[in-house]
PDB file of C-alpha atoms in Angstrom:
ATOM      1  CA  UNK Q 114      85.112  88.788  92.214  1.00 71.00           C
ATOM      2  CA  UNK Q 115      85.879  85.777  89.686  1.00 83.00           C
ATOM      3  CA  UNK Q 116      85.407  83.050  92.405  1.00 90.00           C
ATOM      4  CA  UNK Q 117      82.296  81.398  93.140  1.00 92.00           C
ATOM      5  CA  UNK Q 118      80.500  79.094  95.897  1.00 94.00           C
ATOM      6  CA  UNK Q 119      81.320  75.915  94.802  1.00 94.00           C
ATOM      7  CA  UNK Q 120      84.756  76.385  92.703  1.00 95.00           C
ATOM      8  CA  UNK Q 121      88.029  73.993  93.324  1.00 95.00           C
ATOM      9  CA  UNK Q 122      91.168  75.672  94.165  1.00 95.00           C
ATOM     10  CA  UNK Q 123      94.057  73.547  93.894  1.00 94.00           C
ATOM     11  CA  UNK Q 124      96.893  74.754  96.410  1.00 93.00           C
ATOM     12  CA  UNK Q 125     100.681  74.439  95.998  1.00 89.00           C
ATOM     13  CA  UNK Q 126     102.341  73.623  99.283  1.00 84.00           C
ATOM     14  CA  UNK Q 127     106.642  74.038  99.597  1.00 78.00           C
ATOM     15  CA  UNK Q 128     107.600  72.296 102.848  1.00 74.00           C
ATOM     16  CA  UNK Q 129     111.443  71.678 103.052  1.00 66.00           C
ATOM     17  CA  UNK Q 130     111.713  72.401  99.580  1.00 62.00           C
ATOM     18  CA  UNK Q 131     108.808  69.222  98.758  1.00 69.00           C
ATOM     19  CA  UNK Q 132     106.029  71.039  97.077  1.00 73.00           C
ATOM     20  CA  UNK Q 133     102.647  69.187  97.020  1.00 79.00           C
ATOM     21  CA  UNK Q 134      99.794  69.888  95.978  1.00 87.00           C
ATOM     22  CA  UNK Q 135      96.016  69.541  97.148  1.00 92.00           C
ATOM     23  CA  UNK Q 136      91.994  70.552  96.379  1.00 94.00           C
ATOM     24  CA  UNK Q 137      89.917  72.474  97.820  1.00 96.00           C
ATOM     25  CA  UNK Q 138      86.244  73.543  97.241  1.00 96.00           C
ATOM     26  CA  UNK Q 139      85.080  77.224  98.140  1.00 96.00           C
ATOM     27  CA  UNK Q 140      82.890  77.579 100.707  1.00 95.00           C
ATOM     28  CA  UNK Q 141      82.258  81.353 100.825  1.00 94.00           C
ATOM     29  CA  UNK Q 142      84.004  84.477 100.669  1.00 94.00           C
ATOM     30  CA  UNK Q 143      84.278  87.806 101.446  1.00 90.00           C
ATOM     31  CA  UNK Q 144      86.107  91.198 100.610  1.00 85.00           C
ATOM     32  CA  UNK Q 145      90.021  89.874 100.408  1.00 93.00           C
ATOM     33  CA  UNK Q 146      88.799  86.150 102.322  1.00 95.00           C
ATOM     34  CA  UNK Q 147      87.477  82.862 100.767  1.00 96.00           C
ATOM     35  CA  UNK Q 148      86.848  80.020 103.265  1.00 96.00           C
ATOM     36  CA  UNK Q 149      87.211  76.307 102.098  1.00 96.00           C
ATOM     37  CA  UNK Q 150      87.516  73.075 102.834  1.00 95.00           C
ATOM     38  CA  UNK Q 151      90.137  71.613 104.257  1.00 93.00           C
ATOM     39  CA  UNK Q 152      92.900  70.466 101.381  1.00 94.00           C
ATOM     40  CA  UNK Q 153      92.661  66.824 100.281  1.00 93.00           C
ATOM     41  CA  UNK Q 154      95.846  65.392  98.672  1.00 87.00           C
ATOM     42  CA  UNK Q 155      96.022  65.165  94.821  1.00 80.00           C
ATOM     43  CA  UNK Q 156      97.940  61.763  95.596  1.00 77.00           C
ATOM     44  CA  UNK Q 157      97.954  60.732  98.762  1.00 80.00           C
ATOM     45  CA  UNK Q 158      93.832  61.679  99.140  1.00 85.00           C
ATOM     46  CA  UNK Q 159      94.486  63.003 103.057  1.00 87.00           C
ATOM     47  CA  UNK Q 160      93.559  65.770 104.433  1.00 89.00           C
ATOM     48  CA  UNK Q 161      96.684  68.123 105.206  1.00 85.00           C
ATOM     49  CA  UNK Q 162      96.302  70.738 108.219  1.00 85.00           C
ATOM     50  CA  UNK Q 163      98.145  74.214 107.378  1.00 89.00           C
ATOM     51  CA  UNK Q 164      99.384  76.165 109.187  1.00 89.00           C
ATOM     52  CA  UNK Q 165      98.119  80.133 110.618  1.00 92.00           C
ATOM     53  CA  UNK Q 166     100.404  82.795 108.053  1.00 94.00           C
ATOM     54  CA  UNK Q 167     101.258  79.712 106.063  1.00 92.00           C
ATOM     55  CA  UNK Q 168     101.850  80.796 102.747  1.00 91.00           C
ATOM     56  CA  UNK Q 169     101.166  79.008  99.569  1.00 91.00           C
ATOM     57  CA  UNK Q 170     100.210  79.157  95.715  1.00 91.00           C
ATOM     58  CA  UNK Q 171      96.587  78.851  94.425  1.00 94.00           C
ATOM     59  CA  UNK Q 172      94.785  78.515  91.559  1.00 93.00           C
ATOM     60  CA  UNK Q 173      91.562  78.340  89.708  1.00 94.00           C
ATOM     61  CA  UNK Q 174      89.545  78.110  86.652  1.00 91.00           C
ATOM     62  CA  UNK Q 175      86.512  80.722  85.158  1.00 87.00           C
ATOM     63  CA  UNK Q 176      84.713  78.653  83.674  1.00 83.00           C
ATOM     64  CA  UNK Q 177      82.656  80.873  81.926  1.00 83.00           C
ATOM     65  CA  UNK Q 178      86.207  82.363  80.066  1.00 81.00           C
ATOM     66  CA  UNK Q 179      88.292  78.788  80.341  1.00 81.00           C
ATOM     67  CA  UNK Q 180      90.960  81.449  82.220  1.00 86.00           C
ATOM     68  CA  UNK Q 181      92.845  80.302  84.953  1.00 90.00           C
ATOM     69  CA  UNK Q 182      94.728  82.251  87.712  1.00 93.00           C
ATOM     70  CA  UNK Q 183      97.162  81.980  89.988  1.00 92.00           C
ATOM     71  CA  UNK Q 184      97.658  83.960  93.315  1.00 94.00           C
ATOM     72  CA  UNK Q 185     100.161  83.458  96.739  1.00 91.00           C
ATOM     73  CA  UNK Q 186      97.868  83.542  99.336  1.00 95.00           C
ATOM     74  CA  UNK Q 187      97.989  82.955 103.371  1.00 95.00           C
ATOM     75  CA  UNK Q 188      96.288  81.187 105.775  1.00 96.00           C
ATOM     76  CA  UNK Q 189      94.153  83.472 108.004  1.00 96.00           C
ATOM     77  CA  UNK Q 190      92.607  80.941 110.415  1.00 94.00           C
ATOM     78  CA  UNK Q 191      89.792  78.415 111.118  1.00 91.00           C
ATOM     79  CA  UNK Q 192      85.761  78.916 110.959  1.00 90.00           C
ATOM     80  CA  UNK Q 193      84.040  76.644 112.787  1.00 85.00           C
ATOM     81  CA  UNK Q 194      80.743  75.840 110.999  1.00 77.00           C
ATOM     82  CA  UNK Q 195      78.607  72.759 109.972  1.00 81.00           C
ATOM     83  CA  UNK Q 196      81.976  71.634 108.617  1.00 86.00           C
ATOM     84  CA  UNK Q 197      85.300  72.907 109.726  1.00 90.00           C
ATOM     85  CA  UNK Q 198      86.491  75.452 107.144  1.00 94.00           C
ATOM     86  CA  UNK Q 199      90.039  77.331 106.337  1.00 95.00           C
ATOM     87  CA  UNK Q 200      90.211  81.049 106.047  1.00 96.00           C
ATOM     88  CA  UNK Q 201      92.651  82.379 103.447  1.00 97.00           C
ATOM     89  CA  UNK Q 202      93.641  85.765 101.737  1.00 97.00           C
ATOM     90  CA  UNK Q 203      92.190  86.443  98.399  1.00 96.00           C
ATOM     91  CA  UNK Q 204      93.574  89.686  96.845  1.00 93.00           C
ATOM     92  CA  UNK Q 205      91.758  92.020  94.417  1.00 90.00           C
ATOM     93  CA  UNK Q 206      91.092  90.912  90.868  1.00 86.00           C
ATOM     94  CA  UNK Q 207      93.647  93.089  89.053  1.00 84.00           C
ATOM     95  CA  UNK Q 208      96.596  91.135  91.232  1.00 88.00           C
ATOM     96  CA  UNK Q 209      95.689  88.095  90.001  1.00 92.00           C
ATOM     97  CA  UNK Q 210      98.170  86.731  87.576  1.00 91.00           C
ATOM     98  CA  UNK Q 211      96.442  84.787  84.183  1.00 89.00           C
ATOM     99  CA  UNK Q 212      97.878  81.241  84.007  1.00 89.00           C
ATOM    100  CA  UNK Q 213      99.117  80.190  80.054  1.00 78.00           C
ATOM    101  CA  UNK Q 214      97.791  77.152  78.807  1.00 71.00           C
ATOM    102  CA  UNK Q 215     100.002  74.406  78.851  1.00 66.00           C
ATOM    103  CA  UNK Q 216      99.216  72.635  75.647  1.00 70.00           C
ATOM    104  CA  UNK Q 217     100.731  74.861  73.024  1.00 83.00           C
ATOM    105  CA  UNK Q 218     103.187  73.355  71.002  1.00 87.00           C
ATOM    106  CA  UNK Q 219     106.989  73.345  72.409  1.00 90.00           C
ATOM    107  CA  UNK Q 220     110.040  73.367  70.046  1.00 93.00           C
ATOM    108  CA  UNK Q 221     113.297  73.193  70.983  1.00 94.00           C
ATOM    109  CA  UNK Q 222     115.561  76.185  70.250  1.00 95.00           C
ATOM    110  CA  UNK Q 223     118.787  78.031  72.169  1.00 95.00           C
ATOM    111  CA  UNK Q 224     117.153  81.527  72.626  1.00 96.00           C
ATOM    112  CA  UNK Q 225     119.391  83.958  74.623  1.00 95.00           C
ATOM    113  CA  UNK Q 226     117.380  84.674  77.609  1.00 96.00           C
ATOM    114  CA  UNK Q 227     117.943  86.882  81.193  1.00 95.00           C
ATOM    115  CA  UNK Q 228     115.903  85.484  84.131  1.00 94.00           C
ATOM    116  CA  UNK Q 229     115.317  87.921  86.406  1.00 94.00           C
ATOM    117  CA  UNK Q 230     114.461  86.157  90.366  1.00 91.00           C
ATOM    118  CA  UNK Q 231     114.748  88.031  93.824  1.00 85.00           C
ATOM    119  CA  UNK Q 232     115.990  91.206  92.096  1.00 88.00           C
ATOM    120  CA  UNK Q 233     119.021  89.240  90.704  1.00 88.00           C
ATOM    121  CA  UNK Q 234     119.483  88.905  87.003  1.00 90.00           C
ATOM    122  CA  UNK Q 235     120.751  85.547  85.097  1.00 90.00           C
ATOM    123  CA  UNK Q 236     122.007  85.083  81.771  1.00 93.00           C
ATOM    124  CA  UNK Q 237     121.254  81.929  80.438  1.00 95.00           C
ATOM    125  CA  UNK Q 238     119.379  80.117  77.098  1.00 96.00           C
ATOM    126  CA  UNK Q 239     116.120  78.518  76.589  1.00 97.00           C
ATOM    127  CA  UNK Q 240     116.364  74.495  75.903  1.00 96.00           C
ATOM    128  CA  UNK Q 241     112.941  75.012  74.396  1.00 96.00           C
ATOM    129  CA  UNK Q 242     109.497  77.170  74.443  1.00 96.00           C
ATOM    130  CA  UNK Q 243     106.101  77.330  73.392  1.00 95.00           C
ATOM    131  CA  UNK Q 244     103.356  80.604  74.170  1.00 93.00           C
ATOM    132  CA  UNK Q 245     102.762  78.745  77.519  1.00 94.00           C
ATOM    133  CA  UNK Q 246     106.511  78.366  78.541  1.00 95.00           C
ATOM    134  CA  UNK Q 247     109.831  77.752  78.560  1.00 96.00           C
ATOM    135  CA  UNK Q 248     113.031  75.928  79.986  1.00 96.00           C
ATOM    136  CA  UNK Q 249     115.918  77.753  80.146  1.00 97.00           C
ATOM    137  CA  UNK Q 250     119.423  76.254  81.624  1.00 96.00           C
ATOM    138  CA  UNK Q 251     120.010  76.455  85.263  1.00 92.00           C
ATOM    139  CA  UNK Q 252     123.475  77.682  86.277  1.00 84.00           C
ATOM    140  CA  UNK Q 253     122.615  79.022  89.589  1.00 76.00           C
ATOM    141  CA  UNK Q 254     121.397  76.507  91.743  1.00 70.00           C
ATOM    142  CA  UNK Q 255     119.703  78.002  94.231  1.00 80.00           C
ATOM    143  CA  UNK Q 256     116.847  79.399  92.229  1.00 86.00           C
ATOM    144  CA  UNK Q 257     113.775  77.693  93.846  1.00 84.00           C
ATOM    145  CA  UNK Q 258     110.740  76.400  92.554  1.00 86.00           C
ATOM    146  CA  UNK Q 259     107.803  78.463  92.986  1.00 88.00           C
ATOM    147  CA  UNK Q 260     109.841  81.484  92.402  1.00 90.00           C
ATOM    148  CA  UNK Q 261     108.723  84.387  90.594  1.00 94.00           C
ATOM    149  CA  UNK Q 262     110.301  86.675  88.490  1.00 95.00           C
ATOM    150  CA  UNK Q 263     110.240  87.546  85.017  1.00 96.00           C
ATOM    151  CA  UNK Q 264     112.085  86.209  81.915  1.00 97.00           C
ATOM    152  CA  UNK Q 265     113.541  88.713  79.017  1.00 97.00           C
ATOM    153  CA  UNK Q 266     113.374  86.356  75.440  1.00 97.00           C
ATOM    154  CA  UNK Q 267     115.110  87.290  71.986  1.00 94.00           C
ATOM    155  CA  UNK Q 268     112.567  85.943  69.325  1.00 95.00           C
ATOM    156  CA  UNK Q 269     114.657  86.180  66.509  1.00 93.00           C
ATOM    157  CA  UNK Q 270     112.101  85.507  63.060  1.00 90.00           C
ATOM    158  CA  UNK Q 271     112.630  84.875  59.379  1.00 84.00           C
ATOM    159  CA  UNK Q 272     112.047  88.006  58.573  1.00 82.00           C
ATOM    160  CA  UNK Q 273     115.440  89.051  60.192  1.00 82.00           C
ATOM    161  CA  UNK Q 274     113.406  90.842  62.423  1.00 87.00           C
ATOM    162  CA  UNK Q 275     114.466  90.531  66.303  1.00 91.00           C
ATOM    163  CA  UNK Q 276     111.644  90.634  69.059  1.00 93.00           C
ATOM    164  CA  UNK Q 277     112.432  91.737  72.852  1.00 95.00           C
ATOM    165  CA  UNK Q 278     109.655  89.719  75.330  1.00 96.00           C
ATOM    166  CA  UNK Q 279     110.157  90.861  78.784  1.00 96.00           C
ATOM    167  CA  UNK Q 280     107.503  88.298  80.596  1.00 97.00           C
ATOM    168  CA  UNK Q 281     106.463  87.705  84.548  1.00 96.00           C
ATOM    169  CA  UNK Q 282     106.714  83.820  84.859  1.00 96.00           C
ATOM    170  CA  UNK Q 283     107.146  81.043  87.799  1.00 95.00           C
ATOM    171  CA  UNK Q 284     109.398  78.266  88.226  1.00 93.00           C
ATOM    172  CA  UNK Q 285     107.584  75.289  88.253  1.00 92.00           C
ATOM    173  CA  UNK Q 286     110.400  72.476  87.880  1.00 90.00           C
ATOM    174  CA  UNK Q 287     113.946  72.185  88.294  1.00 90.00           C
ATOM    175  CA  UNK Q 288     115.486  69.319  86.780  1.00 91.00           C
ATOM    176  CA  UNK Q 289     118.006  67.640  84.959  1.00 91.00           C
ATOM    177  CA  UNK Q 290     118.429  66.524  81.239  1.00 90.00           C
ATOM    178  CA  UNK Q 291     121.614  65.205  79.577  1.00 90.00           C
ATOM    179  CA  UNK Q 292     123.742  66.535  82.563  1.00 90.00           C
ATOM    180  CA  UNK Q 293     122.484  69.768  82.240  1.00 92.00           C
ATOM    181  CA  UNK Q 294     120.647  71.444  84.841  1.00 94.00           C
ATOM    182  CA  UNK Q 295     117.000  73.696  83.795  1.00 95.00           C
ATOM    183  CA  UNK Q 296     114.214  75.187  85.217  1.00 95.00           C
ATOM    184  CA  UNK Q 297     110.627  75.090  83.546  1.00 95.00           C
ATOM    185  CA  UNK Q 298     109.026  78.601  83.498  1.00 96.00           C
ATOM    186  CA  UNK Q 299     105.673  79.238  83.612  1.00 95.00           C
ATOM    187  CA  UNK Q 300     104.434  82.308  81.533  1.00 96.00           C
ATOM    188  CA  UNK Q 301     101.953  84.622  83.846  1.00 96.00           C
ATOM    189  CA  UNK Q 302      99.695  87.388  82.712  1.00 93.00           C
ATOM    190  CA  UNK Q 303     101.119  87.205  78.922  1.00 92.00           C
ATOM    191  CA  UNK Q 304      99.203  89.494  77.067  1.00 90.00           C
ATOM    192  CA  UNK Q 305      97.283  88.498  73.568  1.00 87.00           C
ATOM    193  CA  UNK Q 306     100.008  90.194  71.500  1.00 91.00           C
ATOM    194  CA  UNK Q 307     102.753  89.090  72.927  1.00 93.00           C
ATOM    195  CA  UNK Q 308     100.813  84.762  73.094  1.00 92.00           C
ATOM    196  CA  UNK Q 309     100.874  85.544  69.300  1.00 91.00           C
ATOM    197  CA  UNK Q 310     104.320  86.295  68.652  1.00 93.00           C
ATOM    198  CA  UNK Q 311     105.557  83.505  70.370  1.00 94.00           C
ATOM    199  CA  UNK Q 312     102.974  81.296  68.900  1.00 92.00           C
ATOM    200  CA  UNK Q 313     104.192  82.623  64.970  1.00 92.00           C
ATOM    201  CA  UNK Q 314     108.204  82.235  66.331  1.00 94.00           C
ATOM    202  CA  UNK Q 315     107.174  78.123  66.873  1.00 93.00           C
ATOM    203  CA  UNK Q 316     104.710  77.899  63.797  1.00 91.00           C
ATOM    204  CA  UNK Q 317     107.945  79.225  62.180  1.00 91.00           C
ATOM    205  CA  UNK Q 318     110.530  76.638  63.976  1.00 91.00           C
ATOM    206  CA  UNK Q 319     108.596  73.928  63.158  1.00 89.00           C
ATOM    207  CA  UNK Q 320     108.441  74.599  59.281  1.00 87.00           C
ATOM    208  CA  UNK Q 321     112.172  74.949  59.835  1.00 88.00           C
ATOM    209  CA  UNK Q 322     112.547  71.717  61.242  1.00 86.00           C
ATOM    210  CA  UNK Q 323     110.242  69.952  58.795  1.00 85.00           C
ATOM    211  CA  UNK Q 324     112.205  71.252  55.504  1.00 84.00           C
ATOM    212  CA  UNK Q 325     115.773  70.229  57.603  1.00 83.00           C
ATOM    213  CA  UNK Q 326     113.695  66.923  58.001  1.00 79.00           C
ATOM    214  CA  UNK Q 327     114.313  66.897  62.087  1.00 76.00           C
ATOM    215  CA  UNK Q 328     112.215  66.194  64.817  1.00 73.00           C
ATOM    216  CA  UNK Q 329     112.736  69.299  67.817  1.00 70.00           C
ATOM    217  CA  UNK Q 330     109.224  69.471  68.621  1.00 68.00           C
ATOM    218  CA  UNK Q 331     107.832  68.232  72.252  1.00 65.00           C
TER     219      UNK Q 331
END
């Protein structure tokens, strides 16, 4: 298993559509269980009580690799010990879903795009990307945050040559800019070939925006 004794999860929490989100330490863990602390608020510093067959959203960094990893999990129960501690599920390793890292460079740039969520498919455009993400524009509302699904991208590069990327992703943010309404996706389990193409489509966007003498990058 890639968790250890010791490790902070942090833990995404959607309660009437308010998502919030708290730390945990690991305790100890078993075959598909880890037991932790009870969840301290990244902001309000309390402890919140979840419920049994609560779901949620966790997460967690290797250290040794710098990977992190999300995974929906449940809550299984209470241990009483020394200190109270929270039972949860922890599935195998190969359903864990690798977590892109956040501080690549994002461009903006009108890709077509299909977002597929719930089995439903929806045409839309990206407002902007990087190899970590993207936000594409919203025109179904009810696509909720902490979603999954997966994205399809056209990476169209100099070359004339057109790229298909069909990635699994999350919806971490809805939101509104300039009157239009996006989501912000989250890139899971992208693999190194795939992190490189989209890193050479916005190595190639920004030389296009530096010889047009704009400024699209984030």
């Amino acid at each position: 298993m890639m968790i250890k004794v010791g490790m902070e999860l942090i833990l995404e929490l959607d309660r009437e559509n308010n998502t919030e989100t708290f730390k945990a330490k690991i305790a100890d863990y078993s075959e598909n269980k880890i037991y932790i602390t009870y969840p301290i608020g990244s902001e309000s510093q309390r402890v919140i009580f979840l419920l049994k067959e609560e779901e949620l959203f966790a997460s967690f960094t290797d250290k040794e690799t710098g990977n992190a990893y999300l995974f929906r999990t449940k809550v299984l129960g209470q241990v009483k010990n020394k200190i109270p501690l929270l039972t949860l599920f922890f599935p195998d390793d190969d359903q864990l879903m690798r977590i892109q890292r956040r501080e690549f460079v994002r461009v903006k740039t009108g890709l077509d795009a299909s977002l597929k969520i719930a089995g439903k498919y929806f045409p839309t455009v990206t407002e902007d990307i990087s190899a970590g993400g993207c936000s594409v524009v919203n025109r179904h509302l009810h696509i909720k945050k902490g979603e999954l699904g997966e994205v399809l991208l056209v990476l169209p590069f100099s070359s004339k040559d057109y790229l298909y990327l069909n990635i699994t992703c999350r919806v971490v943010r809805n939101f509104e800019k300039n009157g239009v309404n996006l989501v912000s996706l989250q890139f899971l389990n992208l693999s190194n070939q795939d992190q490189q193409q989209l890193i050479r489509y916005t190595f190639e966007k920004q030389l296009e925006y530096r010889k047009r003498g704009v400024n699209e990058i984030i």
